[in-house]
Each structure stands twice: as C-alpha cells, then as structure tokens.
mmCIF file of C-alpha atoms and ligand atoms in Angstrom:
data_model
loop_
_atom_site.group_PDB
_atom_site.id
_atom_site.type_symbol
_atom_site.label_atom_id
_atom_site.label_comp_id
_atom_site.label_asym_id
_atom_site.label_seq_id
_atom_site.Cartn_x
_atom_site.Cartn_y
_atom_site.Cartn_z
ATOM 1 C CA MET A 1 33.580 -2.392 -7.846
ATOM 2 C CA LYS A 2 33.078 -0.540 -11.116
ATOM 3 C CA CYS A 3 29.915 0.737 -12.759
ATOM 4 C CA ARG A 4 29.029 -1.559 -15.655
ATOM 5 C CA LYS A 5 27.874 1.414 -17.673
ATOM 6 C CA CYS A 6 30.450 4.143 -17.262
ATOM 7 C CA GLY A 7 33.354 2.472 -15.442
ATOM 8 C CA GLY A 8 33.055 4.939 -12.526
ATOM 9 C CA ARG A 9 32.789 3.857 -8.896
ATOM 10 C CA ALA A 10 29.711 1.663 -8.380
ATOM 11 C CA VAL A 11 27.485 2.404 -5.366
ATOM 12 C CA LEU A 12 25.262 -0.624 -5.663
ATOM 13 C CA GLU A 13 25.669 -4.207 -6.750
ATOM 14 C CA LEU A 14 22.501 -5.664 -8.274
ATOM 15 C CA ARG A 15 23.104 -9.391 -8.038
ATOM 16 C CA ARG A 16 19.849 -10.455 -9.622
ATOM 17 C CA HIS A 17 20.655 -8.329 -12.657
ATOM 18 C CA ASN A 18 24.281 -9.395 -12.494
ATOM 19 C CA THR A 19 25.469 -5.797 -12.592
ATOM 20 C CA ALA A 20 26.788 -2.882 -10.526
ATOM 21 C CA LEU A 21 26.055 0.792 -11.122
ATOM 22 C CA CYS A 22 27.239 4.242 -10.053
ATOM 23 C CA GLY A 23 24.770 6.763 -8.530
ATOM 24 C CA PRO A 24 23.632 8.543 -11.714
ATOM 25 C CA ASP A 25 23.411 5.328 -13.743
ATOM 26 C CA PHE A 26 21.470 3.620 -10.964
ATOM 27 C CA VAL A 27 18.981 6.516 -10.903
ATOM 28 C CA GLY A 28 18.520 6.110 -14.673
ATOM 29 C CA PHE A 29 18.124 2.339 -14.328
ATOM 30 C CA PHE A 30 15.548 2.709 -11.547
ATOM 31 C CA ARG A 31 13.490 5.300 -13.411
ATOM 32 C CA ARG A 32 13.492 3.299 -16.657
ATOM 33 C CA HIS A 33 12.274 0.198 -14.845
ATOM 34 C CA VAL A 34 9.465 2.035 -13.036
ATOM 35 C CA LEU A 35 8.254 3.913 -16.122
ATOM 36 C CA GLU A 36 8.407 0.758 -18.206
ATOM 37 C CA THR A 37 6.283 -0.983 -15.549
ATOM 38 C CA VAL A 38 3.723 1.848 -15.721
ATOM 39 C CA ARG A 39 3.511 1.515 -19.514
ATOM 40 C CA ARG A 40 3.599 -2.261 -19.781
ATOM 41 C CA TRP A 41 0.922 -2.753 -17.148
ATOM 42 C CA ARG A 42 -1.137 0.189 -18.488
ATOM 43 C CA MET A 43 -1.269 1.719 -15.028
ATOM 44 C CA PHE A 44 -2.086 5.235 -16.231
ATOM 45 C CA THR A 45 -1.579 7.423 -19.247
ATOM 46 C CA ARG A 46 0.189 10.751 -19.595
ATOM 47 C CA ASP A 47 -3.205 12.495 -19.555
ATOM 48 C CA GLU A 48 -4.386 11.048 -16.276
ATOM 49 C CA PRO A 49 -3.626 12.868 -13.022
ATOM 50 C CA VAL A 50 -2.251 10.505 -10.383
ATOM 51 C CA LEU A 51 -2.920 10.653 -6.662
ATOM 52 C CA VAL A 52 0.254 9.332 -5.028
ATOM 53 C CA ALA A 53 -0.356 7.912 -1.547
ATOM 54 C CA VAL A 54 2.694 8.903 0.472
ATOM 55 C CA SER A 55 3.545 7.593 3.919
ATOM 56 C CA GLY A 56 6.788 9.524 4.410
ATOM 57 C CA GLY A 57 8.779 6.323 3.849
ATOM 58 C CA LYS A 58 11.377 5.676 1.150
ATOM 59 C CA ASP A 59 9.146 3.772 -1.268
ATOM 60 C CA SER A 60 6.266 6.175 -1.711
ATOM 61 C CA LEU A 61 8.510 9.260 -1.774
ATOM 62 C CA ALA A 62 10.801 7.573 -4.330
ATOM 63 C CA LEU A 63 7.718 6.821 -6.415
ATOM 64 C CA TRP A 64 6.491 10.409 -6.241
ATOM 65 C CA ASP A 65 9.981 11.596 -7.213
ATOM 66 C CA VAL A 66 10.107 9.315 -10.282
ATOM 67 C CA LEU A 67 6.618 10.249 -11.502
ATOM 68 C CA HIS A 68 7.079 13.965 -10.947
ATOM 69 C CA ASP A 69 10.465 13.933 -12.655
ATOM 70 C CA ALA A 70 8.981 12.098 -15.644
ATOM 71 C CA GLY A 71 6.395 14.849 -16.077
ATOM 72 C CA TYR A 72 3.296 13.070 -14.772
ATOM 73 C CA ARG A 73 0.664 15.282 -13.129
ATOM 74 C CA THR A 74 0.736 14.235 -9.492
ATOM 75 C CA ILE A 75 -0.696 15.275 -6.148
ATOM 76 C CA GLY A 76 0.316 13.593 -2.902
ATOM 77 C CA LEU A 77 -2.078 12.198 -0.324
ATOM 78 C CA TYR A 78 -0.962 11.723 3.267
ATOM 79 C CA LEU A 79 -3.260 9.926 5.687
ATOM 80 C CA ASP A 80 -2.559 11.065 9.205
ATOM 81 C CA LEU A 81 -3.068 7.922 11.271
ATOM 82 C CA GLY A 82 -2.483 9.740 14.566
ATOM 83 C CA ILE A 83 0.187 7.253 15.689
ATOM 84 C CA PHE A 84 2.027 9.547 18.084
ATOM 85 C CA ASP A 85 5.534 10.738 17.081
ATOM 86 C CA TYR A 86 5.669 8.303 14.181
ATOM 87 C CA SER A 87 2.812 10.096 12.403
ATOM 88 C CA ARG A 88 4.136 13.556 13.236
ATOM 89 C CA ALA A 89 7.566 12.694 11.804
ATOM 90 C CA SER A 90 6.238 10.965 8.688
ATOM 91 C CA LYS A 91 3.864 13.830 7.909
ATOM 92 C CA ALA A 92 6.758 16.303 8.216
ATOM 93 C CA ARG A 93 8.756 14.246 5.640
ATOM 94 C CA CYS A 94 5.855 14.362 3.161
ATOM 95 C CA GLU A 95 5.342 18.092 3.697
ATOM 96 C CA GLY A 96 9.064 18.770 3.277
ATOM 97 C CA PHE A 97 9.235 16.702 0.072
ATOM 98 C CA ALA A 98 6.208 18.496 -1.426
ATOM 99 C CA ALA A 99 7.370 21.969 -0.390
ATOM 100 C CA GLU A 100 10.874 21.494 -1.874
ATOM 101 C CA ARG A 101 9.378 20.621 -5.256
ATOM 102 C CA GLY A 102 6.379 22.951 -5.176
ATOM 103 C CA LEU A 103 3.979 19.987 -5.239
ATOM 104 C CA GLU A 104 0.523 19.791 -3.679
ATOM 105 C CA LEU A 105 0.022 17.482 -0.697
ATOM 106 C CA ARG A 106 -3.426 16.703 0.654
ATOM 107 C CA VAL A 107 -3.709 15.572 4.241
ATOM 108 C CA VAL A 108 -6.638 13.571 5.599
ATOM 109 C CA ALA A 109 -6.743 12.796 9.314
ATOM 110 C CA VAL A 110 -8.091 9.349 10.191
ATOM 111 C CA ALA A 111 -9.317 10.811 13.500
ATOM 112 C CA ASP A 112 -11.671 13.155 11.613
ATOM 113 C CA GLU A 113 -13.078 10.355 9.482
ATOM 114 C CA ALA A 114 -13.113 7.340 11.802
ATOM 115 C CA GLY A 115 -13.845 9.302 14.980
ATOM 116 C CA ALA A 116 -10.499 8.552 16.621
ATOM 117 C CA PRO A 117 -6.824 8.061 15.713
ATOM 118 C CA ILE A 118 -5.586 4.533 14.937
ATOM 119 C CA PRO A 119 -4.396 3.658 18.495
ATOM 120 C CA ALA A 120 -7.887 4.468 19.855
ATOM 121 C CA VAL A 121 -9.524 2.634 16.947
ATOM 122 C CA ARG A 122 -7.455 -0.391 17.924
ATOM 123 C CA ASP A 123 -8.658 -0.158 21.526
ATOM 124 C CA ALA A 124 -12.259 0.320 20.432
ATOM 125 C CA THR A 125 -12.355 -2.578 18.010
ATOM 126 C CA ARG A 126 -9.903 -4.916 19.758
ATOM 127 C CA ARG A 127 -8.734 -6.020 16.347
ATOM 128 C CA PRO A 128 -5.129 -6.290 15.194
ATOM 129 C CA THR A 129 -4.080 -2.686 14.617
ATOM 130 C CA CYS A 130 -2.931 -3.316 11.082
ATOM 131 C CA SER A 131 -6.282 -4.701 9.919
ATOM 132 C CA ALA A 132 -8.235 -1.630 11.126
ATOM 133 C CA CYS A 133 -5.479 0.614 9.805
ATOM 134 C CA GLY A 134 -5.310 -1.099 6.396
ATOM 135 C CA LEU A 135 -9.069 -0.946 6.022
ATOM 136 C CA SER A 136 -9.092 2.780 6.886
ATOM 137 C CA LYS A 137 -6.238 3.522 4.482
ATOM 138 C CA ARG A 138 -7.861 1.741 1.531
ATOM 139 C CA TYR A 139 -11.225 3.378 2.208
ATOM 140 C CA LEU A 140 -9.831 6.893 2.626
ATOM 141 C CA MET A 141 -7.489 6.637 -0.375
ATOM 142 C CA ASN A 142 -10.373 5.595 -2.579
ATOM 143 C CA ARG A 143 -12.683 8.283 -1.272
ATOM 144 C CA ALA A 144 -10.072 11.046 -1.519
ATOM 145 C CA ALA A 145 -9.385 10.101 -5.143
ATOM 146 C CA LEU A 146 -13.092 9.952 -6.014
ATOM 147 C CA ASP A 147 -13.834 13.296 -4.321
ATOM 148 C CA ALA A 148 -10.977 15.013 -6.129
ATOM 149 C CA GLY A 149 -11.778 13.396 -9.495
ATOM 150 C CA PHE A 150 -8.595 11.300 -9.770
ATOM 151 C CA PRO A 151 -8.962 8.113 -11.836
ATOM 152 C CA VAL A 152 -6.019 6.378 -10.162
ATOM 153 C CA VAL A 153 -4.177 6.056 -6.838
ATOM 154 C CA ALA A 154 -0.542 4.916 -6.852
ATOM 155 C CA THR A 155 1.052 3.322 -3.801
ATOM 156 C CA GLY A 156 4.696 2.561 -3.040
ATOM 157 C CA HIS A 157 4.386 -1.217 -2.516
ATOM 158 C CA ASN A 158 7.689 -2.758 -3.600
ATOM 159 C CA LEU A 159 8.812 -6.243 -4.656
ATOM 160 C CA ASP A 160 9.535 -7.285 -1.067
ATOM 161 C CA ASP A 161 6.063 -6.169 0.083
ATOM 162 C CA GLU A 162 4.326 -7.945 -2.767
ATOM 163 C CA ALA A 163 6.353 -11.152 -2.521
ATOM 164 C CA ALA A 164 5.748 -11.292 1.261
ATOM 165 C CA THR A 165 2.001 -10.766 0.792
ATOM 166 C CA LEU A 166 1.926 -13.517 -1.824
ATOM 167 C CA PHE A 167 3.931 -15.807 0.446
ATOM 168 C CA GLY A 168 1.485 -15.233 3.340
ATOM 169 C CA SER A 169 -1.591 -15.759 1.160
ATOM 170 C CA THR A 170 -0.083 -18.940 -0.259
ATOM 171 C CA LEU A 171 0.729 -20.333 3.184
ATOM 172 C CA ARG A 172 -2.925 -19.838 4.114
ATOM 173 C CA TRP A 173 -4.179 -20.767 0.634
ATOM 174 C CA ASP A 174 -6.330 -17.670 0.871
ATOM 175 C CA GLU A 175 -7.954 -17.891 -2.540
ATOM 176 C CA SER A 176 -9.644 -14.516 -2.550
ATOM 177 C CA ALA A 177 -6.456 -12.733 -1.461
ATOM 178 C CA LEU A 178 -4.621 -14.551 -4.258
ATOM 179 C CA ALA A 179 -7.284 -13.481 -6.749
ATOM 180 C CA ARG A 180 -6.788 -9.856 -5.763
ATOM 181 C CA GLN A 181 -2.998 -9.783 -5.721
ATOM 182 C CA THR A 182 -2.026 -7.703 -8.705
ATOM 183 C CA PRO A 183 -0.083 -4.516 -9.429
ATOM 184 C CA VAL A 184 -3.185 -3.064 -11.110
ATOM 185 C CA LEU A 185 -6.539 -3.276 -9.358
ATOM 186 C CA GLU A 186 -8.975 -2.084 -11.960
ATOM 187 C CA ALA A 187 -11.949 0.090 -11.082
ATOM 188 C CA THR A 188 -14.644 -2.561 -11.296
ATOM 189 C CA HIS A 189 -17.340 -0.175 -10.041
ATOM 190 C CA PRO A 190 -17.966 3.540 -10.727
ATOM 191 C CA LYS A 191 -17.203 4.281 -7.082
ATOM 192 C CA LEU A 192 -13.836 2.511 -7.126
ATOM 193 C CA VAL A 193 -10.711 4.106 -8.504
ATOM 194 C CA ARG A 194 -7.895 2.113 -10.082
ATOM 195 C CA ARG A 195 -5.137 1.285 -7.615
ATOM 196 C CA VAL A 196 -1.634 0.680 -8.958
ATOM 197 C CA LYS A 197 1.788 -0.299 -7.603
ATOM 198 C CA PRO A 198 4.454 0.986 -10.008
ATOM 199 C CA LEU A 199 7.344 -0.147 -7.736
ATOM 200 C CA PHE A 200 6.307 -3.787 -7.580
ATOM 201 C CA ARG A 201 9.356 -4.898 -9.565
ATOM 202 C CA MET A 202 11.842 -2.876 -7.506
ATOM 203 C CA SER A 203 13.279 -4.413 -4.340
ATOM 204 C CA GLU A 204 13.256 -2.641 -0.993
ATOM 205 C CA ARG A 205 17.037 -2.366 -1.202
ATOM 206 C CA GLU A 206 16.760 -0.692 -4.595
ATOM 207 C CA THR A 207 14.144 1.847 -3.488
ATOM 208 C CA ALA A 208 16.238 2.636 -0.393
ATOM 209 C CA ALA A 209 19.280 3.177 -2.626
ATOM 210 C CA TYR A 210 17.267 5.378 -4.999
ATOM 211 C CA ALA A 211 15.962 7.531 -2.131
ATOM 212 C CA PHE A 212 19.473 7.809 -0.715
ATOM 213 C CA VAL A 213 21.151 8.747 -4.002
ATOM 214 C CA ARG A 214 18.398 11.277 -4.727
ATOM 215 C CA GLY A 215 18.836 12.823 -1.273
ATOM 216 C CA ILE A 216 15.219 12.225 -0.276
ATOM 217 C CA ASP A 217 14.617 12.811 3.404
ATOM 218 C CA TYR A 218 12.404 9.898 4.460
ATOM 219 C CA ILE A 219 11.361 8.342 7.752
ATOM 220 C CA VAL A 220 13.485 5.311 8.522
ATOM 221 C CA GLU A 221 11.535 4.030 11.528
ATOM 222 C CA GLU A 222 8.778 1.500 10.966
ATOM 223 C CA CYS A 223 5.303 2.025 12.363
ATOM 224 C CA PRO A 224 5.472 0.995 16.063
ATOM 225 C CA PHE A 225 2.558 -1.403 15.522
ATOM 226 C CA ALA A 226 4.440 -3.276 12.795
ATOM 227 C CA ARG A 227 6.864 -4.879 15.259
ATOM 228 C CA GLY A 228 6.509 -8.630 15.293
ATOM 229 C CA ALA A 229 4.130 -8.615 12.327
ATOM 230 C CA THR A 230 3.974 -11.875 10.393
ATOM 231 C CA SER A 231 4.765 -10.020 7.178
ATOM 232 C CA ILE A 232 8.182 -9.129 8.622
ATOM 233 C CA ALA A 233 8.908 -12.807 9.330
ATOM 234 C CA HIS A 234 7.873 -13.643 5.764
ATOM 235 C CA LYS A 235 10.194 -10.956 4.420
ATOM 236 C CA GLU A 236 13.074 -12.447 6.412
ATOM 237 C CA VAL A 237 12.448 -15.903 4.971
ATOM 238 C CA LEU A 238 12.368 -14.506 1.444
ATOM 239 C CA ASN A 239 15.544 -12.498 2.082
ATOM 240 C CA ARG A 240 17.343 -15.693 3.046
ATOM 241 C CA LEU A 241 16.218 -17.318 -0.179
ATOM 242 C CA GLU A 242 17.280 -14.262 -2.138
ATOM 243 C CA ASP A 243 20.743 -14.387 -0.529
ATOM 244 C CA THR A 244 21.391 -17.912 -1.686
ATOM 245 C CA SER A 245 19.566 -17.554 -4.967
ATOM 246 C CA PRO A 246 19.347 -13.976 -6.293
ATOM 247 C CA GLY A 247 16.161 -13.336 -8.235
ATOM 248 C CA SER A 248 13.984 -15.709 -6.162
ATOM 249 C CA LYS A 249 11.541 -13.024 -5.002
ATOM 250 C CA ALA A 250 11.008 -11.672 -8.496
ATOM 251 C CA MET A 251 10.604 -15.182 -9.920
ATOM 252 C CA PHE A 252 8.071 -16.116 -7.234
ATOM 253 C CA LEU A 253 5.933 -13.009 -7.804
ATOM 254 C CA GLN A 254 6.304 -12.756 -11.562
ATOM 255 C CA GLY A 255 5.559 -16.469 -12.028
ATOM 256 C CA PHE A 256 2.411 -16.130 -9.951
ATOM 257 C CA LEU A 257 1.214 -13.076 -11.888
ATOM 258 C CA GLU A 258 1.869 -14.683 -15.252
ATOM 259 C CA ARG A 259 0.761 -18.221 -14.600
ATOM 260 C CA ALA A 260 -1.410 -18.631 -11.529
ATOM 261 C CA ARG A 261 -3.325 -15.495 -10.677
ATOM 262 C CA GLY A 262 -5.827 -15.847 -13.521
ATOM 263 C CA LEU A 263 -6.938 -19.223 -12.171
ATOM 264 C CA PHE A 264 -7.848 -17.711 -8.808
ATOM 265 C CA GLN A 265 -9.378 -14.629 -10.367
ATOM 266 C CA ALA A 266 -11.673 -16.695 -12.588
ATOM 267 C CA ARG A 267 -13.181 -18.367 -9.514
ATOM 268 C CA GLU A 268 -13.735 -15.178 -7.564
ATOM 269 C CA THR A 269 -17.219 -13.717 -7.838
ATOM 270 C CA VAL A 270 -18.189 -10.756 -5.715
ATOM 271 C CA THR A 271 -21.195 -8.520 -6.077
ATOM 272 C CA LEU A 272 -20.432 -4.917 -5.295
ATOM 273 C CA ALA A 273 -23.041 -2.551 -3.912
ATOM 274 C CA GLU A 274 -23.015 0.950 -2.436
ATOM 275 C CA CYS A 275 -22.985 1.396 1.326
ATOM 276 C CA VAL A 276 -26.409 2.687 2.423
ATOM 277 C CA ARG A 277 -24.661 5.069 4.818
ATOM 278 C CA CYS A 278 -21.712 6.584 2.956
ATOM 279 C CA GLY A 279 -22.216 5.484 -0.644
ATOM 280 C CA GLN A 280 -18.789 3.816 -0.909
ATOM 281 C CA VAL A 281 -18.412 0.343 -2.339
ATOM 282 C CA THR A 282 -19.185 -2.662 -0.152
ATOM 283 C CA THR A 283 -20.151 -6.293 -0.473
ATOM 284 C CA GLY A 284 -22.868 -5.923 2.176
ATOM 285 C CA GLU A 285 -25.375 -3.255 3.111
ATOM 286 C CA VAL A 286 -23.197 -1.097 5.362
ATOM 287 C CA CYS A 287 -19.476 -0.922 4.576
ATOM 288 C CA ALA A 288 -16.770 -2.057 6.981
ATOM 289 C CA PHE A 289 -15.508 1.490 7.509
ATOM 290 C CA CYS A 290 -18.939 2.778 8.584
ATOM 291 C CA LYS A 291 -19.210 -0.161 10.992
ATOM 292 C CA LEU A 292 -15.756 0.598 12.314
ATOM 293 C CA ARG A 293 -16.727 4.237 12.886
ATOM 294 C CA ASP A 294 -19.885 3.127 14.736
ATOM 295 C CA GLN A 295 -17.825 0.952 16.994
ATOM 296 C CA VAL A 296 -15.421 3.795 17.718
ATOM 297 C CA THR A 297 -18.320 6.153 18.462
ATOM 298 C CA ARG A 298 -19.827 3.685 20.908
ATOM 299 C CA ALA A 299 -16.531 3.002 22.633
ATOM 300 C CA THR A 300 -15.591 6.656 22.993
ATOM 301 C CA ARG A 301 -19.041 7.960 24.017
ATOM 302 C CA PRO A 302 -18.624 9.538 27.510
ATOM 303 C CA SER A 303 -21.455 7.760 29.350
ATOM 304 C CA ARG A 304 -22.772 4.718 27.664
ATOM 305 C CA PRO A 305 -25.157 2.207 29.248
ATOM 306 C CA ALA A 306 -23.487 -0.994 30.404
ATOM 307 C CA PRO A 307 -24.003 -3.843 27.918
ATOM 308 C CA ALA A 308 -26.220 -6.769 28.955
ATOM 309 C CA ALA A 309 -24.424 -9.286 31.124
ATOM 310 C CA GLU A 310 -23.570 -11.958 28.576
ATOM 311 C CA ALA A 311 -23.423 -9.764 25.525
ATOM 312 C CA HIS A 312 -20.070 -9.768 23.781
ATOM 313 C CA PRO A 313 -19.008 -6.236 22.799
ATOM 314 C CA LEU A 314 -18.827 -7.250 19.167
ATOM 315 C CA ASP A 315 -22.413 -8.533 19.206
ATOM 316 C CA LEU A 316 -23.860 -5.041 19.581
ATOM 317 C CA PRO A 317 -26.494 -4.391 16.929
ATOM 318 C CA GLY A 318 -24.941 -3.341 13.684
ATOM 319 C CA THR A 319 -21.489 -4.733 14.421
ATOM 320 C CA ARG A 320 -22.167 -8.340 13.489
ATOM 321 C CA GLY A 321 -20.012 -9.301 10.601
ATOM 322 C CA LEU A 322 -17.484 -6.553 11.292
ATOM 323 C CA ILE A 323 -14.663 -9.005 11.848
ATOM 324 C CA ALA A 324 -15.488 -10.795 8.638
ATOM 325 C CA ASP A 325 -15.786 -7.445 6.921
ATOM 326 C CA LEU A 326 -12.445 -6.211 8.185
ATOM 327 C CA HIS A 327 -10.793 -9.203 6.635
ATOM 328 C CA ALA A 328 -13.175 -9.367 3.722
ATOM 329 C CA ALA A 329 -11.407 -9.575 0.610
ATOM 330 C CA SER A 330 -13.584 -7.609 -1.589
ATOM 331 C CA GLU A 331 -13.943 -4.642 0.746
ATOM 332 C CA ILE A 332 -12.318 -1.772 -1.172
ATOM 333 C CA HIS A 333 -10.080 -4.229 -2.916
ATOM 334 C CA ALA A 334 -7.569 -5.350 -0.298
ATOM 335 C CA PRO A 335 -4.684 -6.073 0.297
HETATM 336 P P1 AMP B 1 2.391 -0.038 4.064
HETATM 337 O O1 AMP B 1 1.004 -0.548 4.014
HETATM 338 O O2 AMP B 1 2.699 0.780 5.269
HETATM 339 O O3 AMP B 1 3.419 -1.069 3.713
HETATM 340 O O4 AMP B 1 2.475 1.026 2.879
HETATM 341 C C1 AMP B 1 2.288 0.655 1.546
HETATM 342 C C2 AMP B 1 1.968 1.895 0.752
HETATM 343 O O5 AMP B 1 0.729 2.452 1.188
HETATM 344 C C3 AMP B 1 2.972 3.027 0.896
HETATM 345 O O6 AMP B 1 4.056 2.878 0.019
HETATM 346 C C4 AMP B 1 2.132 4.230 0.565
HETATM 347 O O7 AMP B 1 1.986 4.377 -0.824
HETATM 348 C C5 AMP B 1 0.778 3.860 1.152
HETATM 349 N N1 AMP B 1 0.641 4.385 2.520
HETATM 350 C C6 AMP B 1 0.995 3.788 3.687
HETATM 351 N N2 AMP B 1 0.738 4.593 4.738
HETATM 352 C C7 AMP B 1 0.214 5.729 4.233
HETATM 353 C C8 AMP B 1 -0.250 6.954 4.809
HETATM 354 N N3 AMP B 1 -0.217 7.149 6.129
HETATM 355 N N4 AMP B 1 -0.716 7.907 3.975
HETATM 356 C C9 AMP B 1 -0.759 7.713 2.639
HETATM 357 N N5 AMP B 1 -0.332 6.573 2.054
HETATM 358 C C10 AMP B 1 0.142 5.607 2.825
HETATM 359 FE FE1 FES B 2 -1.084 1.050 10.094
HETATM 360 FE FE2 FES B 2 1.083 0.740 11.415
HETATM 361 S S1 FES B 2 0.808 1.843 9.610
HETATM 362 S S2 FES B 2 -0.835 0.024 11.954
HETATM 363 ZN ZN1 ZN B 3 -19.969 3.214 4.414
#
C-alpha cells in the first residue's frame, strides 16, 4: 500500500477518506484536521491558555502533543482517581510526557477533594463507579480551570466516544443529554469554563496511530471499572457498522450536530445557581459533588451511629436527590 501523498510506504489506510498515508503525511493530516476543528468550531483562540485534561491515554496525550506543537499555550491537568495500579501507571505517563517536553502538569487527587479515592467513593455511594467518577472529573476540571484562570478545558474525547454517547442517548431518548452533546460546551455562567473536544472528528484508530507514529508513551489498559460498560457495547455495534459502511460514525454524529441538536437544545431550560457550600455551579441548592463528599464522609467516619431501622442509607438528611443529581444533566454540563 502506497502513501497517496508521497508514494512512500503507507502505514495507515483511511477507508472513510478513501486514502492511505505514510507516517509523516499522516501526522500532517491529523494535525490539520484537529487545528481546523479548533478554528471552525471557535474552540479557543491563539491568545487563550488551554488547560488540557490528560488521562495518560492515547487521545488526551495526542491532543496535548498537537496543541503544544502548534504553539498553543497549554498546561496539563491530571486527576488522580486513586484507582490502584491503573492510576499510578497513567499518572506516570502524563508526568513523563510533560517532563520530556518541559510542559507543566498539575495534579489534583480526587481523594483530597472528595474525601476518598474513587473505589471508596463507589463503596460509599453504591452508585455505578463511572457516574461518581464522571461527576468528580467534570467538577474538578471546571474548578481547577477557574482557580487557575483558564477560560477553557480541552478533553481528548474522540469520534468513537462521541458517536457511542450519542447512540446511547438516542436509544434512551434522553432529551437533556442530547441537548448537551456538542464539541463546544459554552460557559453559560461565570463559574463555568468552556469545555471543548478538539478530537471529536478523529476516530480512535486514528488517534492511536498518531500516538504510535509520534512515539507517545501512553497507557494501553482501560480503567478496570470500564469492563462491561454499556458504552463499550455501543462502540462495538458502531464498529460493525463502520466496517460494512466506512464513514457511518462520522455521518451519524455530524448529521446530529448539524440537523438535530438545535431542536433538543431549544427545549432545554435549566436555571443555574451557585452551590451554597462550595460556590460551584448547580441546578439545586447544594451541588452533587458536595453531596457526594458528605456521603463519603459519613461512610468513612470511624464510629457512626447506626441508622434507624427502616431508613435507607440514601435517605439520610442532605442526600435526597443525590441519585438524580449524579445523573442530572445540567450538573457541570455532562456528559
Ligand atoms: P474518559 O471519560 O475516560 O473516556 O476520558 C475522556 C477524556 O476525559 C480524556 O480524553 C481526558 O481528556 C479526560 N480525562 C479522563 N480521565 C482523566 C483524568 N484522570 N485526569 C484528567 N483528565 C481525564
Ligand atoms: Fe472513572 Fe474508570 S475512569 S470509573
Ligand atoms: Zn458544592
């Protein structure tokens, strides 16, 4: 297989673009696409510093690489979820990446902010790990950016992630999730920072190839709590479609963004307020993260009085509505 551009040996066939490219030409292709996405979707300007949320995986490190190489002012943010060896290894990848390029990496430990690492938060709240984890990540990313004066946070969500999220929301006809699915979540409140996904047009296969060709050392393992997640099943379904009909994922997502999202967005009305406890944005009085931290504190307190016989643990004062809040759409602009 020959590179369509230079005639050299191609390393990657891009069926949906009906082309094949060698390493250097693929790197150029990838960077052009990402930077064009940033410009076309007005994600950030050259003057704005960008906080890049890095997990140690291929997508977010590829994103940081592209933005840094293009001359954007970037700082990395790693949220240490405290998920055993997985977190230790992913943090080491982020630190190594930053050190090699002389870039600044900020590390925030979920245990310091939520009162316990994610596995203990899961035990304390008895909620699906990913919902407590996702809530914590969105809250801490927003707060870290606000505290450091960054107008924008960039994440490494790719085409496969976004198409799978859209597929799941459509299966459930979750109107508020559909209203919020966009590569640019604007700051609709002074205490919210813009959240952008510059890789949303690049497939997982393409970001993996970019990271490989660029020699980025990333963590290959998935989070141990992701096993069996519905989003993985949705990705498999979409991959099968893509195999038989290249371009399906992009068409599904792009068509939604161009033609359907506005309809859902127009119907969505949420009133944002500031949490009376921490000052971050919420749709209620106390934000979901503060409620989560309360629950963790109660569950991890050494000697706590036994709850009344029939009381359900989630009915403790102050925790009502937590479940709804964890899933609540508007809470620090999920997903
Ligand atoms: P995920 O939700 O794991 O699919 O990750 C989606 C994106 O969220 C990644 O590409 C990162 O930009 C960001 N992200 C995930 N985990 C972390 C983390 N531990 N620290 C900082 N950013 C993260
Ligand atoms: Fe959050 Fe796995 S990364 S539960
Ligand atoms: Zn709060």
